[in-house]
Tab-separated table of C-alpha atoms in Angstrom:
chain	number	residue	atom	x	y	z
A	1	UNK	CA	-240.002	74.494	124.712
A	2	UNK	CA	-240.121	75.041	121.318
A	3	UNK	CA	-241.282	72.364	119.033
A	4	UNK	CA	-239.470	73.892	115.921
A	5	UNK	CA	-236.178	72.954	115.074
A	6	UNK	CA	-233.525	75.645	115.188
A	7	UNK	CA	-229.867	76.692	113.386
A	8	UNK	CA	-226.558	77.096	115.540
A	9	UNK	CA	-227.231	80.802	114.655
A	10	UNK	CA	-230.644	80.940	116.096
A	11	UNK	CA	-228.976	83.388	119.124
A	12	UNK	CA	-227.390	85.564	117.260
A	13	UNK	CA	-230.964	86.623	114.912
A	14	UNK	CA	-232.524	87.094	118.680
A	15	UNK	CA	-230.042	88.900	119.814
A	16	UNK	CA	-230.060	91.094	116.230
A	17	UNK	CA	-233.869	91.857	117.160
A	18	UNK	CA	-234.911	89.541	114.320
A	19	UNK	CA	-238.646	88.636	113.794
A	20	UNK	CA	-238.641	84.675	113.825
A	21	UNK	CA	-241.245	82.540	111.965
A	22	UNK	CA	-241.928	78.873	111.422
A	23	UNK	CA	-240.206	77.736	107.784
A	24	UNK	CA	-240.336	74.180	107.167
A	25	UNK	CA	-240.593	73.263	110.900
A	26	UNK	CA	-237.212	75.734	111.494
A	27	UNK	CA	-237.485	79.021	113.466
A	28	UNK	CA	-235.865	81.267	111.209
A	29	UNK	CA	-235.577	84.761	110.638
A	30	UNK	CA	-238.307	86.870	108.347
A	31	UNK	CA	-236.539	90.507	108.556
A	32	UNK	CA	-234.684	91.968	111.128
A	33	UNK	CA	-235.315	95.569	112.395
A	34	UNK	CA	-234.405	97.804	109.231
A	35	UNK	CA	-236.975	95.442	107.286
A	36	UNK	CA	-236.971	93.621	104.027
A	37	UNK	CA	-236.866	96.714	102.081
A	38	UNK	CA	-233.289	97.772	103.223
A	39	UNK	CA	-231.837	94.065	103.416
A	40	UNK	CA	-233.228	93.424	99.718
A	41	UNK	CA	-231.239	96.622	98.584
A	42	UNK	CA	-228.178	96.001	100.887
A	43	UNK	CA	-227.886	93.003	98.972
A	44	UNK	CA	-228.132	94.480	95.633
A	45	UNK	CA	-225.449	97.294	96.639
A	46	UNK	CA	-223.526	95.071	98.546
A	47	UNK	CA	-223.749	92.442	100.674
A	48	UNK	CA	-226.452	90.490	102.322
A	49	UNK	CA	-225.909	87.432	104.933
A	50	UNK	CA	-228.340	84.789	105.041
A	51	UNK	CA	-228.598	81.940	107.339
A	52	UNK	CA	-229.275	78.445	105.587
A	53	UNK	CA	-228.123	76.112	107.988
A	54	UNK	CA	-231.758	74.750	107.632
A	55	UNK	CA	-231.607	73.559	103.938
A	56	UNK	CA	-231.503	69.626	103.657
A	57	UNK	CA	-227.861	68.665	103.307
A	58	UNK	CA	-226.914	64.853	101.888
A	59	UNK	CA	-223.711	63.190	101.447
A	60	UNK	CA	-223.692	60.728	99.125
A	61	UNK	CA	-220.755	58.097	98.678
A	62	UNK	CA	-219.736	54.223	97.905
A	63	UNK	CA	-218.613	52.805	94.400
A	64	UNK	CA	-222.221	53.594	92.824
A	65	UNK	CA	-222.701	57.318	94.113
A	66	UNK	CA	-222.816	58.591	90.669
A	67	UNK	CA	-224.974	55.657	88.752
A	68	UNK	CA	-227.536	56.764	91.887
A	69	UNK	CA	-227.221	60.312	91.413
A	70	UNK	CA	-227.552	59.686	87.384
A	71	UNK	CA	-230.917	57.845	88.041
A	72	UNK	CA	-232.907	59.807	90.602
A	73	UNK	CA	-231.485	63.543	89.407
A	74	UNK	CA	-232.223	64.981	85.952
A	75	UNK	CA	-228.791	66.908	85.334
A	76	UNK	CA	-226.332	64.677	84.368
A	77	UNK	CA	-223.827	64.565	87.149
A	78	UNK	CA	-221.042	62.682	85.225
A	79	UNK	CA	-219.964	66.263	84.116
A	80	UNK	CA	-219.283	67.420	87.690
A	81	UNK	CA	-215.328	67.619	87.911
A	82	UNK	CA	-214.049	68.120	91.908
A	83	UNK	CA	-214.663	71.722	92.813
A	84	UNK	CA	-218.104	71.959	90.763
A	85	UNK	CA	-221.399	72.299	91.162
A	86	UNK	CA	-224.733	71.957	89.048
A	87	UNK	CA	-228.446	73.101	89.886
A	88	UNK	CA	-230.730	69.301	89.130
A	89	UNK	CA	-234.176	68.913	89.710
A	90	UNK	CA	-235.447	65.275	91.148
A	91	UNK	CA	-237.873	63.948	88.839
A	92	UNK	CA	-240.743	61.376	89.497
A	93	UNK	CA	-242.191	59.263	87.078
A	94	UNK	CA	-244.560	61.692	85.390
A	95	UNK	CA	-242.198	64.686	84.787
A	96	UNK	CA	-243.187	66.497	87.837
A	97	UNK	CA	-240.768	67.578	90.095
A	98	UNK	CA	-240.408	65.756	93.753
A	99	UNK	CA	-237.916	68.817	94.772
A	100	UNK	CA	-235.244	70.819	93.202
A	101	UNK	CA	-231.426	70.496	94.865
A	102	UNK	CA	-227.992	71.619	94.005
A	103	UNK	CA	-225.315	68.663	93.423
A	104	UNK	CA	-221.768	69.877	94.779
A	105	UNK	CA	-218.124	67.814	94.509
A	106	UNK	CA	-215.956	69.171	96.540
A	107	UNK	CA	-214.127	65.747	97.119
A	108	UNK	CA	-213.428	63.122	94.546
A	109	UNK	CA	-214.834	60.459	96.404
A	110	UNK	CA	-218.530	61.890	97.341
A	111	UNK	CA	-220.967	63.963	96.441
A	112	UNK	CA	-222.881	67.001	98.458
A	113	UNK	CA	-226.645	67.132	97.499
A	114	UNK	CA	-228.064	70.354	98.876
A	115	UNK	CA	-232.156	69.868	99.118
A	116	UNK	CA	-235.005	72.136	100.294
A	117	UNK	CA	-235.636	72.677	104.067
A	118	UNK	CA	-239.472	71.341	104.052
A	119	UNK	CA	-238.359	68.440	101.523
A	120	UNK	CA	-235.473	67.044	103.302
A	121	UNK	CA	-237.389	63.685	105.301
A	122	UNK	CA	-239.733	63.344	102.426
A	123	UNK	CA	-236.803	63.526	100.056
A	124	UNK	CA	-235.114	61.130	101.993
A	125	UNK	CA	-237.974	58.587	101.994
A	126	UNK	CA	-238.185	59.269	98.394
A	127	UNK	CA	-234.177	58.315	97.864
A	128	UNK	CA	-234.614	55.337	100.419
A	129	UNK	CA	-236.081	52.550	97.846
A	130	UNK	CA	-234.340	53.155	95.581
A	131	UNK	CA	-230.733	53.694	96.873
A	132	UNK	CA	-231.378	49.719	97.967
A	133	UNK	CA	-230.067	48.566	94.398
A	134	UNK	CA	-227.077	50.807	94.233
A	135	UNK	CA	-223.927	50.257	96.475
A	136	UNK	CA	-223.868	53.240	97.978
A	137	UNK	CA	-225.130	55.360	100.836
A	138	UNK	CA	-226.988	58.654	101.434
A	139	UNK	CA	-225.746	60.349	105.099
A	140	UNK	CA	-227.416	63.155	106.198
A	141	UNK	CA	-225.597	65.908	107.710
A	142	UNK	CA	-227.520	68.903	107.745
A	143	UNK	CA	-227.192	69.106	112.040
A	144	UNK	CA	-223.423	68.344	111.881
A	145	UNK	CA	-222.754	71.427	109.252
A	146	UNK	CA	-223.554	74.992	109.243
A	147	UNK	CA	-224.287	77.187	105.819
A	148	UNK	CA	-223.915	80.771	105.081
A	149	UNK	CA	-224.843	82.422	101.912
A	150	UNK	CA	-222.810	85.398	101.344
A	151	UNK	CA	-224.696	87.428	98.419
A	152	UNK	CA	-224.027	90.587	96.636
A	153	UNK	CA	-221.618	93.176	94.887
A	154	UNK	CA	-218.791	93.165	98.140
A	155	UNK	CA	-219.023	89.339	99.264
A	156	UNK	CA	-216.090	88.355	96.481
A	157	UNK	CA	-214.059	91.476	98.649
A	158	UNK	CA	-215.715	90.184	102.009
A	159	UNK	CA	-214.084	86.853	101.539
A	160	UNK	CA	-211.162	87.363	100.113
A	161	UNK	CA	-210.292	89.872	103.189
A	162	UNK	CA	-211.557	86.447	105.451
A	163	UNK	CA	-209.099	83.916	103.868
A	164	UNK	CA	-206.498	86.318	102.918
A	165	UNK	CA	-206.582	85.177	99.024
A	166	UNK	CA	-206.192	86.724	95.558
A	167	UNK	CA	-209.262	84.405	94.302
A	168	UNK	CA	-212.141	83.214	96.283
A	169	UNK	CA	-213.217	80.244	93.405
A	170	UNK	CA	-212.545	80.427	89.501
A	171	UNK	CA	-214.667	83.055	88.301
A	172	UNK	CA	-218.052	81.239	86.838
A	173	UNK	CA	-220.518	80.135	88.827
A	174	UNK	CA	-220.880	77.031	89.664
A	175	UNK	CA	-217.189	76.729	90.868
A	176	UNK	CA	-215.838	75.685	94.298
A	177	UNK	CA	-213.174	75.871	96.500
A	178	UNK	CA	-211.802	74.946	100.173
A	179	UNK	CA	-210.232	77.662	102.108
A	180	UNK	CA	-208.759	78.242	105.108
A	181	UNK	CA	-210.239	81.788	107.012
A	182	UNK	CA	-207.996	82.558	110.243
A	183	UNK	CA	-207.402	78.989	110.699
A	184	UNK	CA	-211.102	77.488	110.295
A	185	UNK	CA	-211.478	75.038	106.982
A	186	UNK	CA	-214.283	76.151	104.755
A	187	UNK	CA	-216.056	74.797	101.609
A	188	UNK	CA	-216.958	77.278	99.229
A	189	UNK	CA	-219.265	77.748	96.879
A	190	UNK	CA	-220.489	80.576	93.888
A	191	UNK	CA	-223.772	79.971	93.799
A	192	UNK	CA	-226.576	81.741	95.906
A	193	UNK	CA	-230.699	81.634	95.769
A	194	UNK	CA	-230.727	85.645	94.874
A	195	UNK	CA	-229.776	85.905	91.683
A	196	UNK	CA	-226.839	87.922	92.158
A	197	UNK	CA	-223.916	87.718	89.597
A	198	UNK	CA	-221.668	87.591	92.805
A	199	UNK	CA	-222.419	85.702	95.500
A	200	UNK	CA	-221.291	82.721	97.576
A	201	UNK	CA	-222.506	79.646	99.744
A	202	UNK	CA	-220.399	78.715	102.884
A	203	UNK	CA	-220.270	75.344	104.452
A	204	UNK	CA	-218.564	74.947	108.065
A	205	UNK	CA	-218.125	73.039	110.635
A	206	UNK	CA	-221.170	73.460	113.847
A	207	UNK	CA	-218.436	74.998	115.980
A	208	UNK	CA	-217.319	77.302	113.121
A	209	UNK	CA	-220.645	79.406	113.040
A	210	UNK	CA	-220.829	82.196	115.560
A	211	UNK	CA	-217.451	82.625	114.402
A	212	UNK	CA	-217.921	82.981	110.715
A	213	UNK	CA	-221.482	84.693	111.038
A	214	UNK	CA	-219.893	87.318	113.504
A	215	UNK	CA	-216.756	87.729	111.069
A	216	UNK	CA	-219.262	88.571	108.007
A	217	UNK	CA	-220.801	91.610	109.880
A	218	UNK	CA	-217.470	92.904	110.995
A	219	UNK	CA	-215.998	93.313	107.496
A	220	UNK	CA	-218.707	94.483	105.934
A	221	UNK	CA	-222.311	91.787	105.618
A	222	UNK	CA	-225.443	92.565	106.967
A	223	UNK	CA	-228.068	89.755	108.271
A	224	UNK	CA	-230.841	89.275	106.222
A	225	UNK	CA	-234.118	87.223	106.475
A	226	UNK	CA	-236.518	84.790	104.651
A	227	UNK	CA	-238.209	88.151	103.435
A	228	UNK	CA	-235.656	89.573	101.413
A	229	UNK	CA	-234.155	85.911	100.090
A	230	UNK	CA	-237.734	85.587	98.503
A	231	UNK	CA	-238.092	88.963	97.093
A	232	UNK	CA	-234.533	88.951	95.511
A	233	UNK	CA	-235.112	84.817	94.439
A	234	UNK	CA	-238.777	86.716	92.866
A	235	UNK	CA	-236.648	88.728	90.800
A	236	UNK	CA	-234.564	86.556	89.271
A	237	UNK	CA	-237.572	84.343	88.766
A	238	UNK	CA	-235.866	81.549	90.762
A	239	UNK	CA	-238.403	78.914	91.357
A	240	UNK	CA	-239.819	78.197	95.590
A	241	UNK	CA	-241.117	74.411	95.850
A	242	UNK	CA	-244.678	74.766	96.523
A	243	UNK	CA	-245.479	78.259	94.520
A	244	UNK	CA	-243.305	77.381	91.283
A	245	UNK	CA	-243.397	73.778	91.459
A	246	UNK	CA	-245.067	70.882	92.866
A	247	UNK	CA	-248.598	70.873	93.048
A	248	UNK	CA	-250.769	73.603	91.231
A	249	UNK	CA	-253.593	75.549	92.616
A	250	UNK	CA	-256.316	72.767	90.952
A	251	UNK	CA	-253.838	70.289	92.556
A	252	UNK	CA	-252.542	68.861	89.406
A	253	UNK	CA	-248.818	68.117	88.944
A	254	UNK	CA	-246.548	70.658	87.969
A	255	UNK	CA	-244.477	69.735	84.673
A	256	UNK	CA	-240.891	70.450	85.261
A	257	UNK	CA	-240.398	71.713	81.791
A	258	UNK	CA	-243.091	74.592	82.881
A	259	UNK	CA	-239.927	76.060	84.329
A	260	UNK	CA	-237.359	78.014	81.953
A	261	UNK	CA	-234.143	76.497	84.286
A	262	UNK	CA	-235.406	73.142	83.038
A	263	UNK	CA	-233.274	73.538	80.049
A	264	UNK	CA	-230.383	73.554	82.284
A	265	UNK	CA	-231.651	71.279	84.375
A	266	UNK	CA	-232.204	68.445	82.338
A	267	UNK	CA	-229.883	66.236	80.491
A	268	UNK	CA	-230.492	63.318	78.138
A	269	UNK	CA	-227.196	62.176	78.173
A	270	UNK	CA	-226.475	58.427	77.046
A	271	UNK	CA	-224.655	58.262	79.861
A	272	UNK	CA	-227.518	58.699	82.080
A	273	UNK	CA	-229.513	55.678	80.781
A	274	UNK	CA	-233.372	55.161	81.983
A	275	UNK	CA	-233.143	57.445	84.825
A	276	UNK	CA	-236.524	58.329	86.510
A	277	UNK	CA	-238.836	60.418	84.708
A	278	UNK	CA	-237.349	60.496	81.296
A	279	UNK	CA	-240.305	59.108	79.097
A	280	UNK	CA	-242.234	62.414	80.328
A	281	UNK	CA	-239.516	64.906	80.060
A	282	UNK	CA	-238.544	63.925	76.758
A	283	UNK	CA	-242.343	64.509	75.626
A	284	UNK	CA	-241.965	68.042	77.630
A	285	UNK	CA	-238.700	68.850	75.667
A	286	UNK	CA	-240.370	68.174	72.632
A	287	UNK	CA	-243.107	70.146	73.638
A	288	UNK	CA	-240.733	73.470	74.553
A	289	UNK	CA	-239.296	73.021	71.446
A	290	UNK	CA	-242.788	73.241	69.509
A	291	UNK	CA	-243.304	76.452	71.669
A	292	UNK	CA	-240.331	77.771	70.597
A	293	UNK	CA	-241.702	77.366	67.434
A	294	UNK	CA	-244.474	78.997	68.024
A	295	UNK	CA	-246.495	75.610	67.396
A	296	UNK	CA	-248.971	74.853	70.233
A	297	UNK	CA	-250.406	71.553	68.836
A	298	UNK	CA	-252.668	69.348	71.155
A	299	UNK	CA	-249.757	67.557	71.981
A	300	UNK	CA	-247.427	69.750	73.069
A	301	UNK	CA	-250.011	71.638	75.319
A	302	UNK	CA	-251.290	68.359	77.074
A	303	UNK	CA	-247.365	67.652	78.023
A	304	UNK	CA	-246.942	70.911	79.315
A	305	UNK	CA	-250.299	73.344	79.385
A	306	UNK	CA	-248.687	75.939	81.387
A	307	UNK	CA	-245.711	77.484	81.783
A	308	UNK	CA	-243.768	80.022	85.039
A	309	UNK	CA	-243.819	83.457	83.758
A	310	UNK	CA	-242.588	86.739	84.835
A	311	UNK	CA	-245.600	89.000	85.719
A	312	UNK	CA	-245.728	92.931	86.147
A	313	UNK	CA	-248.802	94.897	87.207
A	314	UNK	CA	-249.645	97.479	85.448
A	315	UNK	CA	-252.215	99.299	87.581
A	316	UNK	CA	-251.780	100.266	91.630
A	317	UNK	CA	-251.511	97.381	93.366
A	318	UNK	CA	-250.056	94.054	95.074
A	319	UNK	CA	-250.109	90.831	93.752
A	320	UNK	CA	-250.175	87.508	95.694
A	321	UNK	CA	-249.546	83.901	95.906
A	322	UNK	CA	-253.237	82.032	94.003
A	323	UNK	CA	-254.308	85.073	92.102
A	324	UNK	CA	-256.094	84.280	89.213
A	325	UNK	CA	-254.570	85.382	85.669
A	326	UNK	CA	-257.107	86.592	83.003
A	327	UNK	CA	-256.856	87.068	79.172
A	328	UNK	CA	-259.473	88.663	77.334
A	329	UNK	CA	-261.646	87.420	80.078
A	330	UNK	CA	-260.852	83.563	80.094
A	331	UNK	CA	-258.877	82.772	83.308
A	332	UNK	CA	-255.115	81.332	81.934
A	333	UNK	CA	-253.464	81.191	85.273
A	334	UNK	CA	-252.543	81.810	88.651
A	335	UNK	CA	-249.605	84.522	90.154
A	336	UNK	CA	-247.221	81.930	92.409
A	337	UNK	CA	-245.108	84.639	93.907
A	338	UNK	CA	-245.954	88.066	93.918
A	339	UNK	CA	-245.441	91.443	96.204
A	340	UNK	CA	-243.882	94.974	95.974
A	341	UNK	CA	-240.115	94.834	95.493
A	342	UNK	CA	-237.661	97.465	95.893
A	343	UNK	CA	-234.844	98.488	93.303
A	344	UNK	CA	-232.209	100.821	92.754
A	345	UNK	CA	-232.722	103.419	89.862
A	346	UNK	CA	-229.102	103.036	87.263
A	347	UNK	CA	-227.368	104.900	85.198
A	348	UNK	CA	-225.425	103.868	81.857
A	349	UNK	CA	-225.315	100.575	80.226
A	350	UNK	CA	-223.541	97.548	80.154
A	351	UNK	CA	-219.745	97.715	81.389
A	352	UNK	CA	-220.795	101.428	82.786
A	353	UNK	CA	-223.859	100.936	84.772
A	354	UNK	CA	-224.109	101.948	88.004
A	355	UNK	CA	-226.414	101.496	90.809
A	356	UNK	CA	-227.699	105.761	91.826
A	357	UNK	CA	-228.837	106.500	95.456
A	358	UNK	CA	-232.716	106.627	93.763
A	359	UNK	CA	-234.708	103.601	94.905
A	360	UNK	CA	-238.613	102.739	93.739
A	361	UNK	CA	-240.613	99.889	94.001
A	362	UNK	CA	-242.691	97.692	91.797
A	363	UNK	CA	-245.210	95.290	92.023
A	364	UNK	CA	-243.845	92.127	89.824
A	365	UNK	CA	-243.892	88.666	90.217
A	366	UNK	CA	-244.018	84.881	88.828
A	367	UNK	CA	-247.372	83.723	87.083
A	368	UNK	CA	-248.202	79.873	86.258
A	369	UNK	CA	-249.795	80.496	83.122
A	370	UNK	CA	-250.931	78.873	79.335
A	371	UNK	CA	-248.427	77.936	77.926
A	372	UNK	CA	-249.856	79.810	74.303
A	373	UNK	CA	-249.703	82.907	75.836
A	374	UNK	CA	-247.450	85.404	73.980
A	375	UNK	CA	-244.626	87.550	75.574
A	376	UNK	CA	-245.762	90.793	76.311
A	377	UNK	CA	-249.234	89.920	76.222
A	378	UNK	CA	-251.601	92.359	78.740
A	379	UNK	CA	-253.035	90.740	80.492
A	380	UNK	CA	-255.366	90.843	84.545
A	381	UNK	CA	-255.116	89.990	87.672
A	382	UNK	CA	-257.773	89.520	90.134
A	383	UNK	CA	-256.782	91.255	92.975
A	384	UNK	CA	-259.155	91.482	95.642
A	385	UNK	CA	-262.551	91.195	93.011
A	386	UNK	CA	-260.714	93.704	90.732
A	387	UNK	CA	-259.530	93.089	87.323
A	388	UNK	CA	-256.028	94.969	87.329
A	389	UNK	CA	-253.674	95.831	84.049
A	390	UNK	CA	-250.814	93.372	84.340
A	391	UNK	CA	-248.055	92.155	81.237
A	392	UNK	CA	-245.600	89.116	80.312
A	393	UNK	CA	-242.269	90.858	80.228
A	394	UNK	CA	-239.762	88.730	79.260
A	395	UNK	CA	-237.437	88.777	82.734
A	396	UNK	CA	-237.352	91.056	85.589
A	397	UNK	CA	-233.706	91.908	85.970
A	398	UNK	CA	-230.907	91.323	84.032
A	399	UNK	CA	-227.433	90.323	85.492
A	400	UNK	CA	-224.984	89.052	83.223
A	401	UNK	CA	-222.534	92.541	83.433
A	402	UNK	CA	-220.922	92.134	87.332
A	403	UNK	CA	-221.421	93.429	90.202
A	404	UNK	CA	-224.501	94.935	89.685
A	405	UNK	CA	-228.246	93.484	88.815
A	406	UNK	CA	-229.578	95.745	86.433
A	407	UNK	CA	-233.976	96.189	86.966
A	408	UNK	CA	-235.719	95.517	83.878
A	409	UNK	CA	-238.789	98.311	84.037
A	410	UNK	CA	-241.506	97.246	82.020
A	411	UNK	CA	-243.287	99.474	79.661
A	412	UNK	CA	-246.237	99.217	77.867
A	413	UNK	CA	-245.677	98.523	73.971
């Protein structure tokens, strides 16, 4: 018997041929047979399935639910009107990040706290102290629920065709909704982990899952695995606990301001009051906005010494998780997610881009670097005792003109 817990879907990735690996203490899928390649581009061009039904999921409720949630999160959940969401970041004392989540209200009454696979009992333990002084409770319910992300240019079609609707959620992201699809209730949410400009999150009911899953191929979905979720999150330079935050490679803390999401993230609010963490983060705010300034005093670098980059290499190669980063020979860094990722070749611009049949890959990535370091700055990478050509381009992708995410090719000032 297997030792490693596994999703209501775990059958039908077998029975797809799908390569299973541990993740988090789940047995989930890496790729299935056509590889990460084609599920990575599927989802770009239109629409890639993946099973989350392992992510950590928390219901929290009782007449202090949001004086809780406004102390241990750093987003300032008072905003959240029913049928919203907000990406938050839980904070510990010194500005480092215990775990990133995603705060959802589909009901007036409670909240949905979505929290990484590998994080959910520690997170737990880290909520249980504290929720003591607050009248509320924290359920979890991640084995009586089942989630779907449904990613990618045709998944706004997909659905719609599911719950026979003229609109899925209001437009934005960020916005949810609770549909019925051929007579099964499900909570919906646009938001995703692959940085596509459409793309949705499903939450059902354990019984509703072969049914849903099997209803996503038929109109159109394809499965895809861990592989492909990372290399499309690596693109968007969507942080992974444990490359992009947490713990360093020198096992320091990571700051949470190091990330560029922490200025959504992060709210100093009134309303929020002395929530956990702020002291630090305030010093890292003040510090980003000294950056921004292009002022790296003393201060400013000791509150937040590095910061997550995008990374492209320049020369032939692959870069990988605890490289070291060089600049004019001093090591500044370390890559935290690299590989080779696929992309579609397009044609015009804004409103009239399209996505050709031409497909290339590059070898880009997320660096942990100074936080002095320039934009476009060349810099190397030692990869496998070689120093190799690499840059700071200023994002991989860009995708703020729907359906399509447009590649950002870097080129050499």
């Amino acid at each position: 018997m297997s030792e490693l817990k596994r999703t209501l879907l775990y059958g039908a990735h077998v029975k797809a041929g799908a390569t299973m690996v541990d993740f988090g203490g789940w047995e989930m899928p890496i790729q299935y047979p056509e590889g990460i390649v084609a599920e990575h581009l599927y989802t770009r061009s239109a629409c890639g399935l993946f099973d989350v039904s392992h992510m950590g999921r928390l219901i929290i409720e009782g007449p202090d639910r949001l004086a809780f949630l406004q102390h241990v999160l750093s987003s300032n959940a008072s905003l959240l009107q029913v049928n919203q969401a907000q990406y938050c970041i839980i904070p510990a004392e010194d500005g480092s990040a215990v775990d990133d989540a995603y705060l959802y209200r589909f009901e007036e009454d409670r909240y949905l706290l979505v929290v990484n696979a590998s994080n959910t009992d520690k997170d737990l333990a880290w909520f249980e102290p504290i929720v003591k002084n607050y009248d509320c409770t924290i359920r979890n319910i991640t084995n009586e629920t089942v989630s779907i992300a449904v990613q990618g240019p045709k998944s706004e079609e997909i659905l719609k065709t599911l719950a026979g609707v003229d609109e899925v959620t209001k437009p934005a992201r960020n916005n949810l909704s609770t549909l019925m699809m051929e007579g099964h209730e499900v909570l919906v949410s646009r938001t995703g982990y692959t940085a596509e400009p459409i793309g949705y999150e499903l939450f059902l009911k354990n019984e509703d899952a072969e049914w849903a899953w099997n209803r996503l191929i038929e109109l159109g979905g394809k499965p895809a695995g861990l592989g492909a979720r990372d290399t499309l999150r690596m693109e968007g330079m969507l942080p992974l606990y444990g490359d992009e935050m947490g713990v360093d490679e020198e096992g320091k803390r990571m700051p949470i301001f190091a990330l560029a999401l922490a200025k959504f993230a992060v709210s100093f609010d009134e309303s929020k009051g002395d929530f956990i963490g702020k002291e630090a983060l305030l010093k890292q705010a003040e510090a980003q906005a000294a950056f921004k300034a292009k002022n790296y005093t003393p201060e400013a670098m000791a509150a937040v010494g590095k910061r997550v980059r995008p990374i492209a290499l320049l020369d032939r190669g692959v870069m990988r998780h605890g490289m070291t980063v060089y600049k004019d020979g001093e090591p500044i860094g370390w890559v935290t997610s690299g590989t080779m990722i696929p992309y579609f070749v397009t044609e015009g611009e804004g409103e009239n881009v399209r996505l050709t049949e031409q497909t290339g890959k590059r070898a880009i990535g997320i660096c942990y670097i100074r936080s002095d370091v320039p934009l476009n700055a060349e810099v190397e990478v030692d990869v496998r005792g070689k120093r190799l050509k690499a840059a700071i381009p200023s994002k991989h992708i860009t995708n703020n003109v729907p359906p399509y995410v447009v590649p950002v090719i870097y080129k050499q000032k």
